[in-house]
Amino acid sequence: MPTIIKALQSQVGRKLMTGITGIALMLFLVVHLAGNYAIFASAEAFNIYTKKLESLGILLYIAEAGLLFFVLYHSYLGISIWLGKRKARPSGYEVYKSKGGASRQNLASRSMILSGITILVFLVVHIWSFKFGETEMIMSADGEPMRDLRQLVIDSFTTWYIALGYIVVLTLIMLHLFHGAWSAFTSLGVTNKNKTHAFKLGAYVFAIVLMLGFIFIPVYIFVTGGTGSLIAY
Amino acid sequence: MSTNMTIHLRYWRQSGPTAKGYFEDRTLSTVNEHMSFLEMLDVLNEELQLEGKDPVEFDYDCREGICGSCNLVINGQAHGPKKGTACCQLHMRNYSDGDHITIEPPRASAFPVIKDLVVDRSAFDRIIEAGGYVSVKTGSAQEANARPIPKKDADLAFDYAACIGCGACVAACPNASASLFTSAKISHLSHLPQGDVERNNRVVAMVEQMEEEGFGDCSNFGECEAVCPKEISIAAIADMRRDYARAVIQG
Ligand code: HEM
Ligand code: FES
């Protein structure tokens, strides 16, 4: 039997890991989305939420390191699978056409590498602007100083190109998940002939609901100019 | 009586494994709808030979969809446009007068071209040699019900055993992966008690061999299932991954 390390480098092992890291990132997105909605809870809720996160200290660092590892590992696998195509088929077909039917070749599955790399670039910008972005320090109701991230979010999304950029990237994440959220379970060997349809449908529903959830915030802030009644003051 | 059709062919010519290949065009005017696709190629070769030219090499044996020898990529689709049909069972009635048809060999570095449309598929044999068998002496066939097997398992094993090893899955896969072939050959054994004994070693050995042959990774495109003349489901691939993980964990 191969060692675990060797097994993870095999074709099947790599695919298992694409699935595991992909599902972990999907779960993270769900948690991230829930956190975002604190912006609608009360005037201070969003800033208190972010402050609580930051005060986790070492725990937060561990979680962040874990996430970074998952993103990098997932990207590495995705890119190397894509590069491997060339080696396995050095000269392509003059004519190539999908047969349809059971095939899962579609815009989503064929553009995993493009949507993926866009997400990677976006992540750098996203973390740069929100995690390390400059904010005002304000006083909370109980006299504690805290970063006014809520204002940063509102300022960002009232700027048209930032709002638009987010919406475009979120749509690409949805596209990534149209294929990915089904594919990952096939990679883990969870799907079978009878369950495949349910998983395919589930992937579409999950991706659409998740993205509508994310997109609602920049759209709402942009449309209302940051003064909408849902955002409590 | 059927009328003759004119078909414009464009097919791959390559005189040997290391020679540079090219496309040759030729129009046939005596094709009729009752011919199989391979019979149409026979007509082509007859014409070529009458002119003293080399016939176009292509693989076939049974011509009834059960041996897995034929493996042409027709207008970009492995085995052509018909679902669940090997190209030897594809008939010219699926085409109309004046159609253009491009014929290519499967393209994969693990399937080097031998000549024209014939590729070397011995990589598949080596995957089978790595573990696609049962080591015990089974003797002559025993009475069918001597060893009861749940219907569900028997059906599944039978579905996977339908693989004829033509290589259409590799030809059609955007990554040139052999995962459908390998997993079908693993799973048709592992669902049966006779094959269960060597289950762990088999999956590891065959997966390793598949990679060593230079086939690509599987991205779950499912194109293999769509072109498979036996319509084997990619559930076989999911099975293989589950088996592989189990084998590694059990050590
Ligand atoms: C929010 C972040 C992300 C999520 C939730 C996510 C999710 C997923 C999921 C669930 C899969 C299916 C896994 C499988 O088939 O087993 C997948 C595949 C893939 N991901 Fe991501 N992904 C993310 C970020 C990225 C990034 C940053 C890249 C960078 C290149 C990337 C590239 C790919 C590629 C190329 C595939 C296809 C792999 C293949 O062909 O087998 N993804 N992703
Ligand atoms: S020639 Fe035997 S399957 Fe086509």
GROMACS .gro file of C-alpha atoms in nm, chain B residues 25-193:
model
  169
  258ASP     CA    1  -0.973   1.470  -4.851
  259ARG     CA    2  -1.174   1.249  -5.078
  260THR     CA    3  -1.532   1.244  -5.200
  261LEU     CA    4  -1.728   0.919  -5.225
  262SER     CA    5  -2.029   0.917  -5.455
  263THR     CA    6  -2.153   0.561  -5.410
  264VAL     CA    7  -2.241   0.553  -5.041
  265ASN     CA    8  -2.584   0.416  -4.954
  266GLU     CA    9  -2.782   0.440  -4.635
  267HIS     CA   10  -2.763   0.068  -4.554
  268MET     CA   11  -2.387   0.068  -4.525
  269SER     CA   12  -2.228   0.076  -4.185
  270PHE     CA   13  -1.970   0.345  -4.128
  271LEU     CA   14  -1.692   0.088  -4.165
  272GLU     CA   15  -1.843  -0.046  -4.487
  273MET     CA   16  -1.829   0.307  -4.618
  274LEU     CA   17  -1.457   0.304  -4.535
  275ASP     CA   18  -1.426  -0.030  -4.717
  276VAL     CA   19  -1.564   0.140  -5.025
  277LEU     CA   20  -1.310   0.417  -4.979
  278ASN     CA   21  -1.028   0.164  -4.955
  279GLU     CA   22  -1.148  -0.022  -5.261
  280GLU     CA   23  -1.133   0.299  -5.460
  281LEU     CA   24  -0.789   0.379  -5.325
  282GLN     CA   25  -0.654   0.035  -5.404
  283LEU     CA   26  -0.792   0.042  -5.759
  284GLU     CA   27  -0.589   0.356  -5.805
  285GLY     CA   28  -0.285   0.177  -5.667
  286LYS     CA   29  -0.281   0.383  -5.346
  287ASP     CA   30  -0.237   0.270  -4.988
  288PRO     CA   31  -0.566   0.187  -4.814
  289VAL     CA   32  -0.653   0.378  -4.498
  290GLU     CA   33  -0.578   0.164  -4.194
  291PHE     CA   34  -0.849   0.147  -3.929
  292ASP     CA   35  -0.915  -0.097  -3.646
  293TYR     CA   36  -1.209  -0.337  -3.641
  294ASP     CA   37  -1.290  -0.697  -3.571
  295CYS     CA   38  -1.644  -0.805  -3.487
  296ARG     CA   39  -1.831  -0.522  -3.658
  297GLU     CA   40  -2.120  -0.594  -3.428
  298GLY     CA   41  -2.040  -0.366  -3.138
  299ILE     CA   42  -1.902  -0.622  -2.895
  300CYS     CA   43  -1.525  -0.648  -2.938
  301GLY     CA   44  -1.411  -0.291  -2.882
  302SER     CA   45  -1.168  -0.281  -3.173
  303CYS     CA   46  -1.320   0.006  -3.365
  304ASN     CA   47  -1.253   0.347  -3.215
  305LEU     CA   48  -1.281   0.625  -3.471
  306VAL     CA   49  -1.339   0.985  -3.374
  307ILE     CA   50  -1.601   1.106  -3.619
  308ASN     CA   51  -1.668   1.476  -3.656
  309GLY     CA   52  -1.515   1.531  -3.314
  310GLN     CA   53  -1.718   1.264  -3.138
  311ALA     CA   54  -1.581   0.925  -3.034
  312HIS     CA   55  -1.779   0.659  -3.227
  313GLY     CA   56  -1.980   0.931  -3.399
  314PRO     CA   57  -2.312   1.093  -3.319
  315LYS     CA   58  -2.526   0.801  -3.200
  316LYS     CA   59  -2.569   0.741  -2.829
  317GLY     CA   60  -2.462   0.400  -2.700
  318THR     CA   61  -2.335   0.287  -3.041
  319ALA     CA   62  -1.990   0.174  -3.149
  320CYS     CA   63  -1.890   0.319  -3.486
  321CYS     CA   64  -1.908  -0.026  -3.650
  322GLN     CA   65  -2.279  -0.020  -3.567
  323LEU     CA   66  -2.327   0.333  -3.693
  324HIS     CA   67  -2.510   0.337  -4.023
  325MET     CA   68  -2.485   0.580  -4.307
  326ARG     CA   69  -2.859   0.648  -4.281
  327ASN     CA   70  -2.755   0.882  -3.999
  328TYR     CA   71  -2.596   1.104  -4.263
  329SER     CA   72  -2.736   1.284  -4.562
  330ASP     CA   73  -2.626   1.347  -4.915
  331GLY     CA   74  -2.347   1.603  -4.931
  332ASP     CA   75  -2.233   1.570  -4.568
  333HIS     CA   76  -1.875   1.641  -4.470
  334ILE     CA   77  -1.721   1.388  -4.230
  335THR     CA   78  -1.386   1.427  -4.056
  336ILE     CA   79  -1.233   1.108  -3.918
  337GLU     CA   80  -0.948   1.118  -3.668
  338PRO     CA   81  -0.776   0.860  -3.450
  339PRO     CA   82  -0.815   0.890  -3.071
  340ARG     CA   83  -0.560   1.146  -2.962
  341ALA     CA   84  -0.371   1.077  -2.641
  342SER     CA   85  -0.004   1.040  -2.564
  343ALA     CA   86  -0.086   0.702  -2.405
  344PHE     CA   87  -0.239   0.591  -2.738
  345PRO     CA   88   0.035   0.655  -2.995
  346VAL     CA   89  -0.066   0.627  -3.360
  347ILE     CA   90   0.059   0.312  -3.530
  348LYS     CA   91  -0.070   0.400  -3.876
  349ASP     CA   92  -0.345   0.627  -4.009
  350LEU     CA   93  -0.645   0.573  -3.781
  351VAL     CA   94  -0.496   0.284  -3.583
  352VAL     CA   95  -0.357   0.357  -3.238
  353ASP     CA   96  -0.168   0.140  -2.991
  354ARG     CA   97  -0.398   0.064  -2.698
  355SER     CA   98  -0.167  -0.174  -2.516
  356ALA     CA   99  -0.168   0.076  -2.226
  357PHE     CA  100  -0.512  -0.068  -2.145
  358ASP     CA  101  -0.369  -0.420  -2.139
  359ARG     CA  102  -0.102  -0.313  -1.892
  360ILE     CA  103  -0.367  -0.158  -1.666
  361ILE     CA  104  -0.550  -0.493  -1.666
  362GLU     CA  105  -0.224  -0.680  -1.605
  363ALA     CA  106  -0.163  -0.463  -1.301
  364GLY     CA  107  -0.465  -0.606  -1.121
  365GLY     CA  108  -0.775  -0.647  -1.333
  366TYR     CA  109  -0.814  -1.015  -1.263
  367VAL     CA  110  -0.898  -1.268  -0.994
  368SER     CA  111  -0.602  -1.483  -0.884
  369VAL     CA  112  -0.783  -1.788  -0.751
  370LYS     CA  113  -0.830  -2.090  -0.973
  371THR     CA  114  -1.201  -2.087  -1.044
  372GLY     CA  115  -1.223  -2.418  -1.227
  373SER     CA  116  -1.518  -2.473  -1.453
  374ALA     CA  117  -1.824  -2.258  -1.410
  375GLN     CA  118  -2.012  -2.349  -1.096
  376GLU     CA  119  -2.386  -2.380  -1.065
  377ALA     CA  120  -2.520  -2.028  -1.097
  378ASN     CA  121  -2.695  -2.016  -0.763
  379ALA     CA  122  -2.429  -2.190  -0.556
  380ARG     CA  123  -2.312  -1.858  -0.429
  381PRO     CA  124  -2.597  -1.611  -0.383
  382ILE     CA  125  -2.509  -1.253  -0.473
  383PRO     CA  126  -2.749  -0.966  -0.403
  384LYS     CA  127  -2.926  -0.863  -0.723
  385LYS     CA  128  -2.813  -0.504  -0.676
  386ASP     CA  129  -2.445  -0.604  -0.674
  387ALA     CA  130  -2.484  -0.850  -0.958
  388ASP     CA  131  -2.652  -0.584  -1.173
  389LEU     CA  132  -2.386  -0.326  -1.094
  390ALA     CA  133  -2.102  -0.568  -1.170
  391PHE     CA  134  -2.277  -0.658  -1.493
  392ASP     CA  135  -2.316  -0.294  -1.598
  393TYR     CA  136  -1.944  -0.238  -1.549
  394ALA     CA  137  -1.846  -0.568  -1.709
  395ALA     CA  138  -2.007  -0.441  -2.029
  396CYS     CA  139  -1.691  -0.237  -2.099
  397ILE     CA  140  -1.539  -0.352  -2.429
  398GLY     CA  141  -1.218  -0.153  -2.381
  399CYS     CA  142  -1.249   0.048  -2.702
  400GLY     CA  143  -1.093   0.360  -2.550
  401ALA     CA  144  -1.367   0.602  -2.656
  402CYS     CA  145  -1.362   0.737  -2.300
  403VAL     CA  146  -0.999   0.841  -2.341
  404ALA     CA  147  -1.059   0.975  -2.691
  405ALA     CA  148  -1.346   1.199  -2.582
  406CYS     CA  149  -1.213   1.316  -2.245
  407PRO     CA  150  -1.082   1.674  -2.261
  408ASN     CA  151  -0.802   1.556  -2.030
  409ALA     CA  152  -0.743   1.221  -2.206
  410SER     CA  153  -0.812   1.042  -1.879
  411ALA     CA  154  -0.863   0.666  -1.866
  412SER     CA  155  -1.064   0.682  -1.545
  413LEU     CA  156  -1.385   0.534  -1.686
  414PHE     CA  157  -1.209   0.232  -1.837
  415THR     CA  158  -0.997   0.170  -1.529
  416SER     CA  159  -1.282   0.214  -1.284
  417ALA     CA  160  -1.517  -0.012  -1.480
  418LYS     CA  161  -1.249  -0.282  -1.485
  419ILE     CA  162  -1.199  -0.240  -1.110
  420SER     CA  163  -1.564  -0.226  -1.014
  421HIS     CA  164  -1.695  -0.516  -1.215
  422LEU     CA  165  -1.473  -0.737  -1.000
  423SER     CA  166  -1.490  -0.567  -0.663
  424HIS     CA  167  -1.869  -0.593  -0.636
  425LEU     CA  168  -1.852  -0.971  -0.651
  426PRO     CA  169  -1.733  -1.202  -0.372
   0.00000   0.00000   0.00000
